[in-house]
Tab-separated table of C-alpha atoms in Angstrom:
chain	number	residue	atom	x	y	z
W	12	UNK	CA	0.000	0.000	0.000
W	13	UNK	CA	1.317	3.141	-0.493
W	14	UNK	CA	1.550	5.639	2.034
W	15	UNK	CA	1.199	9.276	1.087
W	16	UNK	CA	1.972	12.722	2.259
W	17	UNK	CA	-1.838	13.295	3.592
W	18	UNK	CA	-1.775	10.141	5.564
W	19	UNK	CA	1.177	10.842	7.552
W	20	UNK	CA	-0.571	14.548	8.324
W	21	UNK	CA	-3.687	12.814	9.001
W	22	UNK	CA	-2.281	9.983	11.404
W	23	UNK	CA	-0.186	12.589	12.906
W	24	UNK	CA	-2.740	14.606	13.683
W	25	UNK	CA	-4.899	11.895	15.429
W	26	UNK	CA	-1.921	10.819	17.638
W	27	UNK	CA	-1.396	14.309	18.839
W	28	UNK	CA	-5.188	14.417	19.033
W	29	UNK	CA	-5.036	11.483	21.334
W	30	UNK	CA	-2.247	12.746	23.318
W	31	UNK	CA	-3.630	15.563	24.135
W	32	UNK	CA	-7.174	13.456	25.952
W	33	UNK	CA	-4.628	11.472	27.867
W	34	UNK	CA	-2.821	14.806	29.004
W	35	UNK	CA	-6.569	16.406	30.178
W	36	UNK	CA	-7.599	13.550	31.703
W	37	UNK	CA	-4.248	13.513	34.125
W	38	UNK	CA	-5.126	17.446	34.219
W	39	UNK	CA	-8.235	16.924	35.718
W	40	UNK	CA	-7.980	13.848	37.543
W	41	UNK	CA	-4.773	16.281	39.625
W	42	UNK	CA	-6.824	19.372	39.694
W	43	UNK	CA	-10.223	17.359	41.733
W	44	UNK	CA	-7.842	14.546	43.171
W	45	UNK	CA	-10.004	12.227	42.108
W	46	UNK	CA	-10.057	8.691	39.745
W	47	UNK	CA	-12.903	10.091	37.390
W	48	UNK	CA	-14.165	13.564	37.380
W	49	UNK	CA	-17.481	12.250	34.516
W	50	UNK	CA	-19.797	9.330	35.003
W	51	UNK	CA	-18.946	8.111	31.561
W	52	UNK	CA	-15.155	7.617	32.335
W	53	UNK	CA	-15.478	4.666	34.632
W	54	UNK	CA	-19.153	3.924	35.506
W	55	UNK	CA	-18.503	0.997	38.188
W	56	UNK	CA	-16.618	3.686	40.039
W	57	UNK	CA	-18.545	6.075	39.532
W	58	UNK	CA	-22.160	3.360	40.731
W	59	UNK	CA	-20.114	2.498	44.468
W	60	UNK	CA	-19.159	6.233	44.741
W	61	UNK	CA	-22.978	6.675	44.667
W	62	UNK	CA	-23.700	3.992	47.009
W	63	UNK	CA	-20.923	4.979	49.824
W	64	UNK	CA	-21.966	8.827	49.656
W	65	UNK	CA	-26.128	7.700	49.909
W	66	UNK	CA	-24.430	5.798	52.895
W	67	UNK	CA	-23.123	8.473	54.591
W	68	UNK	CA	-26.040	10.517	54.092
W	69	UNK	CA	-27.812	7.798	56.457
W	70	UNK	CA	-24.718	8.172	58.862
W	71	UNK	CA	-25.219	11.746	58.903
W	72	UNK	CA	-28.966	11.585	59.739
W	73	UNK	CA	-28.513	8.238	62.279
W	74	UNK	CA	-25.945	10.567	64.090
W	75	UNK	CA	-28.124	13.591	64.376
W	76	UNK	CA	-31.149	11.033	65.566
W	77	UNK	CA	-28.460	10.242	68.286
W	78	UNK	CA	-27.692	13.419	69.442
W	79	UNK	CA	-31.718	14.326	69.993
W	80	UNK	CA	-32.364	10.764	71.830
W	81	UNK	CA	-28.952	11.687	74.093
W	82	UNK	CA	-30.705	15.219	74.696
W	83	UNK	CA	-34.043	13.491	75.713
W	84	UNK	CA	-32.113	10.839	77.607
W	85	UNK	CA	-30.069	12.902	79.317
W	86	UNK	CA	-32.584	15.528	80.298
W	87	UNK	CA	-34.560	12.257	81.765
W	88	UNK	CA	-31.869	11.554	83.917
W	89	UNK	CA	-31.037	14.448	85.224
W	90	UNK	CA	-34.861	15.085	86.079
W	91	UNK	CA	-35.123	11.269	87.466
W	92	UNK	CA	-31.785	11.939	89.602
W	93	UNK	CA	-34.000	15.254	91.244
W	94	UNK	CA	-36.609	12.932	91.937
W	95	UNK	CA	-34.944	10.627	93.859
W	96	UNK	CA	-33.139	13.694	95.610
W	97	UNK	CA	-37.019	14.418	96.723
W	98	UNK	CA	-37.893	11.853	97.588
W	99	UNK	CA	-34.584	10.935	99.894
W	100	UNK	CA	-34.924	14.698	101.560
W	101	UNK	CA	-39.127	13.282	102.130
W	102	UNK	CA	-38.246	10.368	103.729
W	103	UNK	CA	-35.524	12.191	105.899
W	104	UNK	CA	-38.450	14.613	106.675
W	105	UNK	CA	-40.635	11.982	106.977
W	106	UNK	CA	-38.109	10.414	110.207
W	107	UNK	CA	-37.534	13.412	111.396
W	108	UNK	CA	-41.545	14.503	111.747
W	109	UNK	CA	-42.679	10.988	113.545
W	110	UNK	CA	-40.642	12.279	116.278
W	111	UNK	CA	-42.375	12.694	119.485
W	112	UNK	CA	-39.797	15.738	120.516
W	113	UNK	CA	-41.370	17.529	117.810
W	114	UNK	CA	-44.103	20.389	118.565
W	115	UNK	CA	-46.718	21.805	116.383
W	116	UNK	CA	-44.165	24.214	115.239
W	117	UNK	CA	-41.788	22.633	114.052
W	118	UNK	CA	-44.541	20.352	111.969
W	119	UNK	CA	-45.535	23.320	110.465
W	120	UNK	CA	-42.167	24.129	109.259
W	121	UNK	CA	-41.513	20.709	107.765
W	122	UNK	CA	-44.861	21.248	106.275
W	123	UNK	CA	-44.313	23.934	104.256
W	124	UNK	CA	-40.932	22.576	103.272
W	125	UNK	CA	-42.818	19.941	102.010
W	126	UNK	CA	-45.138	21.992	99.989
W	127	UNK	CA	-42.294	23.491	98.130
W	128	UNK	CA	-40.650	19.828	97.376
W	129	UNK	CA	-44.347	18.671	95.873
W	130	UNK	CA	-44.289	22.134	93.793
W	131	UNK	CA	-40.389	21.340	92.829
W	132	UNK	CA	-42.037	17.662	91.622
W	133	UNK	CA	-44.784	19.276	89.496
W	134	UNK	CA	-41.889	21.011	87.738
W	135	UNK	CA	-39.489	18.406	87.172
W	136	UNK	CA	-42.618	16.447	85.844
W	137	UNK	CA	-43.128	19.009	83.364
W	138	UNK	CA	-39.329	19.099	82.226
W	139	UNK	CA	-38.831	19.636	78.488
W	140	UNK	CA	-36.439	19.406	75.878
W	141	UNK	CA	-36.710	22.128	73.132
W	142	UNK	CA	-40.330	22.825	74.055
W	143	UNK	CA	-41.116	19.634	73.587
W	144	UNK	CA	-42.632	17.540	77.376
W	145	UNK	CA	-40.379	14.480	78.036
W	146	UNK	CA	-42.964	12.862	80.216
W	147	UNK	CA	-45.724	13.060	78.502
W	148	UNK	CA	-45.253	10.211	75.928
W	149	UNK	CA	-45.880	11.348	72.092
W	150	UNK	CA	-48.282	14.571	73.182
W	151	UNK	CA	-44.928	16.635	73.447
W	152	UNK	CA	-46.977	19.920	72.930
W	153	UNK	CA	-48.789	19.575	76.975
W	154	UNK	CA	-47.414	19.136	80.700
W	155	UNK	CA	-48.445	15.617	82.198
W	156	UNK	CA	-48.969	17.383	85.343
W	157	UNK	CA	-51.100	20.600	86.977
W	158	UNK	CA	-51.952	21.848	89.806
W	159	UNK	CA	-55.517	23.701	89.699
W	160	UNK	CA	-57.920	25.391	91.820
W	161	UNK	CA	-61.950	25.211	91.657
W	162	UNK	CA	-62.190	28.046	89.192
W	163	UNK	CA	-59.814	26.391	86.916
W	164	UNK	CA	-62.260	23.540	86.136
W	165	UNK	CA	-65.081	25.110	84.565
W	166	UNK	CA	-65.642	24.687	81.228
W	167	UNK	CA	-62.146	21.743	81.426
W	168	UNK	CA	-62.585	18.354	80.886
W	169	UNK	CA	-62.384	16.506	84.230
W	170	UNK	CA	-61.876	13.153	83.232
W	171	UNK	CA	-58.081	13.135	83.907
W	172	UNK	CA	-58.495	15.546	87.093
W	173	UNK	CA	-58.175	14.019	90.738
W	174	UNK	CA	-58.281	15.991	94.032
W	175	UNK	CA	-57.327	14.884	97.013
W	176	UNK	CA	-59.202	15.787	99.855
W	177	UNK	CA	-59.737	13.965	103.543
W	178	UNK	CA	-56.585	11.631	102.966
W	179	UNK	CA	-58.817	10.366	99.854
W	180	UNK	CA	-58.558	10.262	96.115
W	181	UNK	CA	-61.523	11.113	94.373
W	182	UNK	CA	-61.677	10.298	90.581
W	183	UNK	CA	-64.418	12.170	88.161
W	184	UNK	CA	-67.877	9.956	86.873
W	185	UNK	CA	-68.671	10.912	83.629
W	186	UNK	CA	-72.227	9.533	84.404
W	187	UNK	CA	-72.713	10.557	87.568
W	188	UNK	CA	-71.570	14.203	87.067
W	189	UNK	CA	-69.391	14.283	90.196
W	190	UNK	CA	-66.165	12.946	91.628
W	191	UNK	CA	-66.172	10.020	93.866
W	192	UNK	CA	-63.903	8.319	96.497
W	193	UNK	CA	-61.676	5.240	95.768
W	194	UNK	CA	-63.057	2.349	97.239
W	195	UNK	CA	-66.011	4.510	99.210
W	196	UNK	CA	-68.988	6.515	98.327
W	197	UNK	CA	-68.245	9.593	99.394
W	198	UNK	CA	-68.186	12.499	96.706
W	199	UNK	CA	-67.433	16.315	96.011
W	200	UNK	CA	-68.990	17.891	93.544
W	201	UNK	CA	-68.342	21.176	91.178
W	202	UNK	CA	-70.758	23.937	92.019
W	203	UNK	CA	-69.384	27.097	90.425
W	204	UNK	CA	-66.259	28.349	91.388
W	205	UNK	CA	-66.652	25.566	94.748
W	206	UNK	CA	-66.310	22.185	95.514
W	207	UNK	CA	-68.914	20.753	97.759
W	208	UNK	CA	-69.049	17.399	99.874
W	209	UNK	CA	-72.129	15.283	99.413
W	210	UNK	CA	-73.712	17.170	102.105
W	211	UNK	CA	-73.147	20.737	100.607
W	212	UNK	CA	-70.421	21.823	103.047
W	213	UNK	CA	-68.126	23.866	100.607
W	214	UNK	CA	-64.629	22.518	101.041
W	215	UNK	CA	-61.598	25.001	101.933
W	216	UNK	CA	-59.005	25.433	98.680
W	217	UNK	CA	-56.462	24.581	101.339
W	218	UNK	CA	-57.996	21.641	102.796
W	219	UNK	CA	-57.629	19.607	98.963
W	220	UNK	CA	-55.409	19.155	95.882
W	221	UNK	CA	-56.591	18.803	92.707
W	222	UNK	CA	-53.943	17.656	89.787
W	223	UNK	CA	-54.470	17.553	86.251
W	224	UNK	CA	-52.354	13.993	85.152
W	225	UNK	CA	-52.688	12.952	82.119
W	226	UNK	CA	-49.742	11.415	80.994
W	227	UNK	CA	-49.728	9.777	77.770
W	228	UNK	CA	-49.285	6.356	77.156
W	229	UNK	CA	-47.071	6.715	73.474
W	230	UNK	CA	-43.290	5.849	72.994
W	231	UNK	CA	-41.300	8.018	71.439
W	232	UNK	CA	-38.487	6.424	69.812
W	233	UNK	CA	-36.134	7.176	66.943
W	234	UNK	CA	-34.361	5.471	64.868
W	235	UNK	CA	-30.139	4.999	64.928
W	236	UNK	CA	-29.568	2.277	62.792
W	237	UNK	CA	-31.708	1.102	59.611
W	238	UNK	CA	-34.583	-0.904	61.607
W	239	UNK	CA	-33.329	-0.180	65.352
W	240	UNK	CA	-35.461	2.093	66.771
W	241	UNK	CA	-34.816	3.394	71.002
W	242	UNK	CA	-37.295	4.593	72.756
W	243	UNK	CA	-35.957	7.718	74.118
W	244	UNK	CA	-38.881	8.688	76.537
W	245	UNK	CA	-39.727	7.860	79.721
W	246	UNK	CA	-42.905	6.314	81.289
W	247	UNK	CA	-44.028	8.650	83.949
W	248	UNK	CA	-47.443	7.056	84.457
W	249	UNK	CA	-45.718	4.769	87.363
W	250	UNK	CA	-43.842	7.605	88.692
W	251	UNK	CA	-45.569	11.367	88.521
W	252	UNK	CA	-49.029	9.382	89.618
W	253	UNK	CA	-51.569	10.482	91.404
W	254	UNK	CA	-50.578	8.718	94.660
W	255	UNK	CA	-47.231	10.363	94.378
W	256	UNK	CA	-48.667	14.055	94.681
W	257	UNK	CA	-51.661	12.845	96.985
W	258	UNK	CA	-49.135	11.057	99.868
W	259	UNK	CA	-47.088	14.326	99.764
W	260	UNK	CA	-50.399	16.285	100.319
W	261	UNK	CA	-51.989	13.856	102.990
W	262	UNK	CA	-48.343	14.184	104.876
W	263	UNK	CA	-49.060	17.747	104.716
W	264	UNK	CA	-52.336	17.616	106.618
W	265	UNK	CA	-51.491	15.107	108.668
W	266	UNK	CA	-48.212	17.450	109.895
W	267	UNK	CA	-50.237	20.596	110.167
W	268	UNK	CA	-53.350	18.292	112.385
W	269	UNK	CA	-51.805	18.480	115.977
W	270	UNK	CA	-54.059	15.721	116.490
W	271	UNK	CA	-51.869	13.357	114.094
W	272	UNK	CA	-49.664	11.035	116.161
W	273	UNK	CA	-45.868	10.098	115.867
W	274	UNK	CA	-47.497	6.604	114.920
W	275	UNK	CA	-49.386	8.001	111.910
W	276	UNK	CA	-46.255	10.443	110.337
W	277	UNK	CA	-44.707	7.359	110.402
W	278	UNK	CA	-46.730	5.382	108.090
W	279	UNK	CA	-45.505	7.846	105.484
W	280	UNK	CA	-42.650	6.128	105.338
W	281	UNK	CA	-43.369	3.134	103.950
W	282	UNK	CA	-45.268	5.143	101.239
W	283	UNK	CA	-42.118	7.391	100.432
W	284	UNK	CA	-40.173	4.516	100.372
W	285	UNK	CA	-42.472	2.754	97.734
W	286	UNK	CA	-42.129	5.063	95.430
W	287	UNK	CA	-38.437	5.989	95.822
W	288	UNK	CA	-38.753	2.050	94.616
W	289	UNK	CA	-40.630	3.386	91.656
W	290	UNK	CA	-38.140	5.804	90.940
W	291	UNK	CA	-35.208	3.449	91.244
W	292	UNK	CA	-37.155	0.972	88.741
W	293	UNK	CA	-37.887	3.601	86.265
W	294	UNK	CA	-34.286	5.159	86.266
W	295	UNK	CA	-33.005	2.006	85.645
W	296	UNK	CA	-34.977	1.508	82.575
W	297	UNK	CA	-33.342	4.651	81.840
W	298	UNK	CA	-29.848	3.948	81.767
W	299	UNK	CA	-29.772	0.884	80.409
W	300	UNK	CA	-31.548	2.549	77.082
W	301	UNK	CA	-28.404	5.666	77.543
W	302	UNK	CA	-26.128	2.707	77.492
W	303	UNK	CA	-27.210	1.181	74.188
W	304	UNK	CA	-27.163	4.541	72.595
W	305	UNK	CA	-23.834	5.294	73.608
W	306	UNK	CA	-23.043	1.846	72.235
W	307	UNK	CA	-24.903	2.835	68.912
W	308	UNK	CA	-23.134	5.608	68.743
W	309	UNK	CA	-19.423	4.451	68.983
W	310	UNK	CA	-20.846	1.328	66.060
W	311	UNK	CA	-21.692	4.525	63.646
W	312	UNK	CA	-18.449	5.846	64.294
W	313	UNK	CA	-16.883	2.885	63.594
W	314	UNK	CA	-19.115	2.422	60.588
W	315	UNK	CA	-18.985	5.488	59.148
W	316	UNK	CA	-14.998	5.176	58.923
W	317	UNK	CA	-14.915	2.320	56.961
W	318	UNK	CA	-17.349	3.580	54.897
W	319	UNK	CA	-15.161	6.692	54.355
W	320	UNK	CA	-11.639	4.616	53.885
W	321	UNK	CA	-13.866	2.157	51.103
W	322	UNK	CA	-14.960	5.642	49.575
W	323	UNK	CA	-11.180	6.697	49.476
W	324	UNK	CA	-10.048	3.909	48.266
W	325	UNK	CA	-12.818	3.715	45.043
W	326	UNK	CA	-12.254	7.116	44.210
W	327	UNK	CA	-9.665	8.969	45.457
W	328	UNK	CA	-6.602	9.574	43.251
W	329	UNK	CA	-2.663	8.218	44.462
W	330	UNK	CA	-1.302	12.205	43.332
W	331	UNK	CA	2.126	11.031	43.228
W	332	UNK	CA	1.422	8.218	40.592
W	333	UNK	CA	-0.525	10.491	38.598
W	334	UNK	CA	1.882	13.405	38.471
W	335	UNK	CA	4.444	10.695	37.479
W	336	UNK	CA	1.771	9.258	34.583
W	337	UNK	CA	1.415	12.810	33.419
W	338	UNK	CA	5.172	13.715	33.020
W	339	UNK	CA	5.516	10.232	31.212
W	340	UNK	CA	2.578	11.607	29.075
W	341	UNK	CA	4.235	14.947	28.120
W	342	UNK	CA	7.387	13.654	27.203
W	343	UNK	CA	6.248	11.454	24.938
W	344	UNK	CA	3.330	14.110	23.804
W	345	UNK	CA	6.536	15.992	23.229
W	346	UNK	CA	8.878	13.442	21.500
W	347	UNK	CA	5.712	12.567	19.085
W	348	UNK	CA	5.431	16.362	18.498
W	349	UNK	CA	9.168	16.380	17.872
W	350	UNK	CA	8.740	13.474	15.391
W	351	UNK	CA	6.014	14.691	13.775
W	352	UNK	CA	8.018	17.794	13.090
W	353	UNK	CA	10.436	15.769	10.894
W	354	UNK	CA	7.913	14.082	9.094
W	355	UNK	CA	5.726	16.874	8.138
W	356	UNK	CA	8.776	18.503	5.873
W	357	UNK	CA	7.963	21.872	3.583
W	358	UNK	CA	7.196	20.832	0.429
W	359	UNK	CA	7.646	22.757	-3.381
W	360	UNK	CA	3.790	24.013	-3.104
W	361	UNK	CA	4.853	25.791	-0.048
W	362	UNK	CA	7.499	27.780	-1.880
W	363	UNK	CA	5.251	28.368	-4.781
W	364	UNK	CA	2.752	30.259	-2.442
């Protein structure tokens, strides 16, 4: 075959053309320090680059669902830790009170220290985390527990209300239209801005307690890992009950009755120390969820490195080996230029111009 002037030009030309892709590529594979900087240059890198990046998008979002459930978790256990500092300081009151050295006075004083712990309760009851009510199970937006008076209630819905009156609890009938005595008959009902016994004696505001609880019954979890979800809330429905508030109230009265024996005050103590029980159950539920978070939490770390080391690997670029490909590449881009120099000789047209 014979081999003319225009196919030298034209195979020169392609080489150089060619050379010059191989020298861009190296360009911008240095400039992003990466393997492929197009889809279309090496599509099974470019698939698992996909893949590990949607992974660590999960990571990303798993790690901020950790961080919110350590803020609930923690804010539980601070407020459970206050608890159980009540209740200890009760029980210590509680000793102290069934004392028979103690006069009225001094009754009264551990009365109305008492009366501030029971209002301290009502607020760690209602602790919340960014607005949102940690006790009261997936209805974030209300406080589990209030503290009302008789003009409060009109116009409410009593069905979650309970007053304590008379070292009773009296729950609300829907049917009957009044509140009525565990385990008795006795009721109280709403007249106006009062509360009245059965017999129509209006009771005193001091003489009762009535508590809004209504703590809901809904977890509220999220979710770490793909399918794991933790429950990050706490059940107060054993806790903040009703008996809770009541026992503090009836230990009230009975310290402010200078008719109440040494005897009686100390019956309170086996109540206070029931529900530090309760306490001591419920924090322990508690920290054994904060334990398996924190152990969630170090497997995403560990996860999300290898994920990022199998990312570098697929994609990143070795810089020294490619700065050594690309000044093999431009010395021979420049020895084929060189060569196509020779070949490509003037010819008589080109002195005939």
């Amino acid at each position: 075959m014979r081999v003319t002037q225009g196919m030298m030009m034209t195979n020169s030309l392609r080489y150089s053309q060619s050379s010059y892709q191989r020298l861009s590529t190296l360009y911008d594979q240095i400039s992003a320090q990466k393997k492929i900087t197009r889809f279309s240059q090496d599509p099974v890198v470019a698939a698992k680059s996909m893949q590990h990046r949607q992974s660590l998008a999960q990571m990303e979002q798993y790690k901020r669902n950790v961080n919110e459930a350590q803020s609930w978790l923690n804010q539980g256990d601070t407020s459970l830790k206050e608890v159980s500092s009540i209740l200890k300081r009760v029980r210590e009151l509680a000793i102290t009170g069934s004392t028979d050295g103690y006069g009225e006075e001094e009754r009264k004083n551990i009365a109305h220290e008492l009366e501030e712990l029971r209002n301290h309760l009502i607020t760690v009851a209602n602790s919340n985390v960014n607005g949102k009510y940690i006790f009261n199970g997936s209805d974030t937006d209300n406080p589990p527990v209030q503290e009302l008076s008789p003009s409060k209630l009109n116009g409410e819905k009593l069905d979650n209300v309970k007053i304590t009156y008379g070292g009773q609890i009296y729950d609300y009938d829907a049917d009957a239209g009044h509140f009525v005595a565990r385990g008795g008959e006795d009721t109280l009902v709403l007249n106006g801005e009062a509360i009245e016994t059965g017999t129509g004696d209006v009771v005193a505001e001091k003489d009762m307690l009535i508590m809004r609880i209504s703590t809901n019954q809904k977890d509220v979890s999220f979710e770490l890992q793909k399918g794991v979800e933790i429950q990050v809330n706490t059940d107060a429905r054993k806790l903040f009950s009703d008996e809770l508030y009541s026992d503090f109230f009836m230990f009230e009265q009975a310290l402010l009755d200078p008719e109440t024996s040494a005897e009686d005050l100390g019956e309170f103590i086996s109540k206070i120390d029931a529900h530090l029980r309760n306490a001591a159950d419920v924090h322990g539920q508690l920290g054994a969820r904060m334990n398996r978070v924190d152990l969630m939490e170090d497997r995403l770390g560990q996860q999300e490195y290898f994920v990022k080391e199998t990312k570098s690997m697929n994609e990143d670029l070795d810089v020294s080996e490619a700065i050594m490909k690309l000044l093999v590449a431009e010395g021979v881009h420049n020895a084929a230029l060189a060569v196509t120099a020779r070949i490509i000789q003037p010819s008589l047209l080109d002195f005939l111009r």
